[in-house]
Short mmCIF file of C-alpha atoms in Angstrom, two decimals:
data_model
loop_
_atom_site.label_atom_id
_atom_site.label_comp_id
_atom_site.label_asym_id
_atom_site.label_seq_id
_atom_site.Cartn_x
_atom_site.Cartn_y
_atom_site.Cartn_z
CA MET A 1481 0.00 0.00 0.00
CA ASN A 1482 2.78 2.41 0.86
CA LYS A 1483 4.39 1.86 -2.57
CA ILE A 1484 1.08 2.49 -4.38
CA TYR A 1485 0.48 5.62 -2.30
CA GLN A 1486 3.99 6.88 -3.05
CA GLU A 1487 3.49 6.37 -6.82
CA TYR A 1488 0.13 8.14 -6.58
CA ARG A 1489 1.73 11.12 -4.86
CA GLU A 1490 4.58 11.31 -7.39
CA ASN A 1491 2.20 11.07 -10.36
CA GLY A 1492 -0.08 13.64 -8.80
CA ALA A 1493 2.83 16.00 -8.20
CA ALA A 1494 3.90 15.67 -11.83
CA GLU A 1495 0.36 16.35 -13.05
CA ASN A 1496 -0.02 19.41 -10.80
CA ALA A 1497 3.41 20.83 -11.67
CA MET A 1498 3.57 23.80 -13.97
CA PRO A 1499 4.87 23.04 -17.50
CA GLY A 1500 7.89 25.27 -16.93
CA GLN A 1501 8.86 23.35 -13.79
CA VAL A 1502 8.70 20.00 -15.61
CA ASN A 1503 10.79 21.32 -18.49
CA GLU A 1504 13.27 22.91 -16.10
CA ARG A 1505 13.72 19.66 -14.19
CA THR A 1506 14.03 17.69 -17.43
CA ASP A 1507 16.64 20.10 -18.81
CA SER A 1508 18.60 19.94 -15.56
CA GLU A 1509 18.58 16.14 -15.56
CA ARG A 1510 19.63 16.08 -19.20
CA LYS A 1511 22.47 18.52 -18.50
CA ASN A 1512 23.71 16.45 -15.56
CA ALA A 1513 23.65 13.29 -17.67
CA GLU A 1514 25.64 15.01 -20.43
CA GLU A 1515 28.22 16.31 -17.96
CA LYS A 1516 28.60 12.83 -16.46
CA THR A 1517 29.09 11.35 -19.92
CA ASP A 1518 31.71 14.00 -20.75
CA ARG A 1519 33.60 13.28 -17.53
CA GLU A 1520 33.57 9.54 -18.17
CA ARG A 1521 34.83 10.08 -21.74
CA GLU A 1522 37.63 12.35 -20.50
CA GLN A 1523 38.63 9.77 -17.91
CA ARG A 1524 38.75 6.99 -20.51
CA GLU A 1525 40.89 9.15 -22.79
CA ALA A 1526 43.24 10.07 -19.92
CA ILE A 1527 43.73 6.42 -19.00
CA ARG A 1528 44.27 5.44 -22.64
CA ASP A 1529 46.72 8.26 -23.43
CA THR A 1530 48.72 8.69 -20.21
CA GLY A 1531 47.56 6.10 -17.67
CA GLU A 1532 46.38 8.88 -15.36
CA LEU A 1533 43.12 9.56 -13.59
CA THR A 1534 41.74 12.00 -11.02
CA LEU A 1535 39.56 10.09 -8.57
CA HIS A 1536 36.46 11.27 -6.71
CA GLY A 1537 38.33 11.72 -3.42
CA ARG A 1538 40.48 14.54 -4.92
CA ILE A 1539 43.31 12.05 -5.44
CA HIS A 1540 45.28 11.93 -8.68
CA LEU A 1541 46.42 8.50 -9.87
CA LEU A 1542 49.70 8.36 -11.79
CA THR A 1543 51.16 5.17 -13.29
CA VAL A 1544 54.83 4.53 -14.02
CA ILE A 1545 54.92 1.47 -16.26
CA GLY A 1546 57.17 -0.24 -18.77
CA GLU A 1547 60.40 1.58 -19.56
CA ILE A 1548 61.06 5.17 -18.51
CA GLU A 1549 61.75 7.02 -21.72
CA GLY A 1550 64.39 9.75 -21.80
CA HIS A 1551 65.64 11.94 -24.61
CA ASP A 1552 65.54 9.12 -27.16
CA CYS A 1553 62.21 7.71 -28.34
CA LEU A 1554 61.72 4.00 -27.80
CA PRO A 1555 60.03 1.67 -30.35
CA ASN A 1556 56.27 2.02 -30.75
CA ASN A 1557 55.68 -1.54 -29.54
CA SER A 1558 57.29 -0.79 -26.16
CA LYS A 1559 55.33 0.20 -23.06
CA THR A 1560 56.85 3.48 -21.90
CA THR A 1561 56.49 6.28 -19.37
CA LYS A 1562 57.50 9.53 -21.03
CA TYR A 1563 59.12 12.04 -18.68
CA GLU A 1564 58.05 14.98 -20.85
CA HIS A 1565 54.45 13.97 -20.03
CA VAL A 1566 55.02 13.24 -16.34
CA LEU A 1567 56.86 16.43 -15.37
CA PRO A 1568 54.16 18.87 -16.60
CA LYS A 1569 51.49 16.68 -14.99
CA LEU A 1570 53.30 16.82 -11.64
CA ALA A 1571 53.52 20.61 -11.93
CA ALA A 1572 49.78 20.76 -12.68
CA ILE A 1573 49.04 18.56 -9.64
CA GLU A 1574 51.05 20.88 -7.40
CA ASP A 1575 49.22 23.93 -8.74
CA SER A 1576 45.68 22.47 -8.81
CA PRO A 1577 43.30 23.39 -5.95
CA ASP A 1578 41.14 20.38 -6.89
CA ILE A 1579 43.81 17.76 -6.08
CA ASP A 1580 44.76 17.00 -2.49
CA GLY A 1581 46.98 13.93 -2.88
CA LEU A 1582 48.93 11.79 -5.35
CA LEU A 1583 48.95 7.99 -5.61
CA ILE A 1584 51.67 6.45 -7.81
CA LEU A 1585 51.44 2.87 -9.11
CA LEU A 1586 54.73 1.40 -10.32
CA ASN A 1587 55.46 -1.57 -12.55
CA THR A 1588 58.61 -0.55 -14.40
CA VAL A 1589 61.82 -2.17 -15.60
CA GLY A 1590 63.69 1.13 -15.21
CA GLY A 1591 65.10 3.14 -18.07
CA ASP A 1592 66.81 6.48 -18.60
CA VAL A 1593 68.72 7.54 -15.48
CA GLU A 1594 68.43 11.30 -15.98
CA ALA A 1595 64.69 11.11 -16.75
CA GLY A 1596 64.03 8.80 -13.79
CA LEU A 1597 65.91 11.03 -11.35
CA ALA A 1598 64.10 14.10 -12.69
CA ILE A 1599 60.73 12.45 -12.02
CA ALA A 1600 61.85 11.32 -8.56
CA GLU A 1601 63.11 14.78 -7.60
CA MET A 1602 59.87 16.36 -8.82
CA ILE A 1603 57.73 13.96 -6.76
CA ALA A 1604 59.88 14.49 -3.68
CA SER A 1605 59.46 18.27 -3.94
CA LEU A 1606 55.63 18.22 -4.08
CA SER A 1607 53.95 19.90 -1.13
CA LYS A 1608 50.92 17.60 -1.33
CA PRO A 1609 50.80 14.13 0.29
CA THR A 1610 52.15 11.34 -1.90
CA VAL A 1611 52.05 7.54 -1.64
CA SER A 1612 53.63 4.94 -3.95
CA LEU A 1613 52.68 1.31 -4.51
CA VAL A 1614 55.07 -1.14 -6.21
CA LEU A 1615 53.08 -3.81 -8.02
CA GLY A 1616 54.92 -6.12 -10.44
CA GLY A 1617 58.25 -4.42 -9.92
CA SER A 1618 60.18 -1.17 -9.65
CA HIS A 1619 63.60 -1.94 -11.02
CA SER A 1620 66.75 0.06 -11.60
CA ILE A 1621 65.92 3.79 -11.83
CA GLY A 1622 62.39 2.89 -10.72
CA VAL A 1623 63.80 2.50 -7.19
CA PRO A 1624 64.33 6.27 -6.64
CA ILE A 1625 60.82 6.96 -7.93
CA ALA A 1626 59.33 4.39 -5.54
CA VAL A 1627 61.06 5.92 -2.50
CA SER A 1628 60.46 9.57 -3.49
CA THR A 1629 56.96 9.66 -1.96
CA ASP A 1630 55.98 10.44 1.64
CA TYR A 1631 55.10 6.77 2.21
CA SER A 1632 55.64 3.65 0.13
CA PHE A 1633 54.08 0.20 -0.20
CA ILE A 1634 55.01 -2.96 -2.07
CA VAL A 1635 52.81 -5.99 -2.70
CA ARG A 1636 53.98 -9.33 -1.34
CA THR A 1637 55.17 -10.54 -4.77
CA GLY A 1638 56.55 -7.18 -5.93
CA THR A 1639 60.25 -6.89 -6.77
CA MET A 1640 62.93 -4.21 -6.72
CA VAL A 1641 66.23 -4.66 -8.57
CA ILE A 1642 69.29 -2.68 -7.48
CA HIS A 1643 72.25 -2.78 -9.87
CA PRO A 1644 75.09 -0.56 -11.12
CA VAL A 1645 74.49 2.00 -13.84
CA ARG A 1646 74.67 0.47 -17.31
CA MET A 1647 75.12 2.19 -20.64
CA SER A 1648 74.30 0.87 -24.09
CA GLY A 1649 76.45 1.61 -27.09
CA THR A 1650 80.18 2.34 -27.29
CA VAL A 1651 81.97 2.71 -23.97
CA ILE A 1652 85.40 4.34 -23.93
CA GLY A 1653 87.83 2.44 -21.73
CA ALA A 1654 89.24 5.44 -19.90
CA PRO A 1655 89.36 6.73 -16.30
CA GLN A 1656 86.90 9.48 -17.23
CA THR A 1657 84.29 6.87 -18.19
CA TYR A 1658 84.64 5.13 -14.84
CA ASP A 1659 84.42 8.45 -12.98
CA TYR A 1660 81.25 9.35 -14.91
CA PHE A 1661 79.59 6.03 -14.05
CA LYS A 1662 80.65 6.39 -10.42
CA GLN A 1663 79.19 9.89 -10.26
CA MET A 1664 75.86 8.71 -11.62
CA GLN A 1665 75.75 5.84 -9.14
CA ASP A 1666 76.56 8.20 -6.27
CA ARG A 1667 73.65 10.44 -7.27
CA ILE A 1668 71.26 7.48 -7.24
CA LEU A 1669 72.57 6.09 -3.95
CA GLY A 1670 72.43 9.52 -2.34
CA PHE A 1671 68.84 10.12 -3.37
CA VAL A 1672 67.62 6.68 -2.31
CA SER A 1673 69.33 6.81 1.09
CA GLU A 1674 67.99 10.33 1.76
CA HIS A 1675 64.39 9.38 0.94
CA SER A 1676 64.24 5.97 2.62
CA ARG A 1677 65.48 4.16 5.70
CA ALA A 1678 68.12 2.28 3.70
CA ASP A 1679 71.77 2.67 4.62
CA ARG A 1680 73.95 4.00 1.81
CA GLU A 1681 76.79 1.53 2.39
CA ARG A 1682 74.34 -1.36 2.46
CA LEU A 1683 72.78 -0.16 -0.79
CA GLU A 1684 76.20 -0.16 -2.44
CA GLU A 1685 76.76 -3.73 -1.23
CA LEU A 1686 73.45 -4.79 -2.77
CA MET A 1687 74.29 -2.95 -5.99
CA LEU A 1688 77.63 -4.74 -6.41
CA ASP A 1689 76.54 -8.21 -5.27
CA THR A 1690 77.76 -10.94 -7.63
CA GLY A 1691 75.76 -13.88 -6.30
CA ILE A 1692 72.15 -13.26 -7.41
CA LEU A 1693 71.90 -11.93 -10.97
CA THR A 1694 73.38 -14.29 -13.56
CA LYS A 1695 76.35 -12.79 -15.44
CA ASP A 1696 75.67 -9.42 -13.84
CA LEU A 1697 75.92 -7.41 -10.65
CA GLY A 1698 73.03 -6.46 -8.40
CA THR A 1699 70.33 -7.72 -6.07
CA ILE A 1700 66.65 -8.63 -6.39
CA LEU A 1701 64.51 -7.76 -3.38
CA VAL A 1702 61.04 -9.30 -3.12
CA GLY A 1703 58.23 -7.85 -1.01
CA LYS A 1704 59.25 -8.09 2.64
CA GLU A 1705 62.94 -8.02 1.72
CA ALA A 1706 62.56 -4.50 0.32
CA VAL A 1707 60.89 -3.47 3.60
CA ARG A 1708 63.56 -5.19 5.69
CA GLU A 1709 66.33 -3.36 3.80
CA GLY A 1710 64.58 -0.05 4.49
CA LEU A 1711 63.73 0.84 0.88
CA ILE A 1712 59.95 0.54 1.29
CA ASN A 1713 57.87 1.42 4.35
CA GLU A 1714 55.35 -1.42 4.33
CA VAL A 1715 53.99 -4.47 2.53
CA GLY A 1716 50.46 -3.73 1.35
CA GLY A 1717 48.07 -3.29 -1.55
CA ILE A 1718 45.77 -0.69 -3.01
CA GLY A 1719 43.47 -0.58 0.03
CA GLN A 1720 46.32 0.19 2.41
CA ALA A 1721 47.74 2.76 -0.02
CA PHE A 1722 44.44 4.65 -0.19
CA GLN A 1723 44.01 4.47 3.57
CA LYS A 1724 47.49 5.90 4.18
CA LEU A 1725 47.01 8.66 1.62
CA TYR A 1726 43.70 9.74 3.17
CA GLU A 1727 45.45 9.72 6.55
CA LEU A 1728 48.21 11.99 5.21
CA MET A 1729 45.57 14.24 3.66
CA GLY A 1730 43.99 14.65 7.11
CA ARG A 1731 40.74 12.85 6.35
#
């Protein structure tokens, strides 16, 4: 009976409403539906083009996937994160009054050292709360990006690879080449140790380890091992990452 009475009242209200009121409500509903459709289309395009999305809780989602592309363009069939896209986006996040926090999802094999460090320094200098979550892996220059946030998580099966700086192409066998490589490694070690609980000397030991990676130097850290070494704050997933970010945002 209550349902029938409610329908009677709603139908009666519609019949007694002035034509202008009905049209006004219809136009308003149509406008809201169009705006919702536009927002959804913009979100789909943002995910497709850049892997980014601004969520309802005033949180911006940024993904760092594949290989971090530097000054040279990688093949079209490679998954890449382009630093010339990421840096302006980070500046826009800092300047936007509509964004209160940044969540970064990482699944990267590393890439260009200069580009990766530039992204990491930019994230570390943001005034808004930031949280990172390592999913499949955050290898090589992905390590500084993972530790550049205010708080970091890694899933149980996530991996982090620490290894010396490598360079493709012709390498000149001269003292200057060694000094250049050493300087680049010192920059990476300095940044990681400053933005995590990891000890710099221990990081260098892991970087030069000869017993884990076949025919190469370096160390693979899985889940809890990355936390134990002080690189990552905590083992957790997307739920914990959101909870921590809302906490840092004061909600």
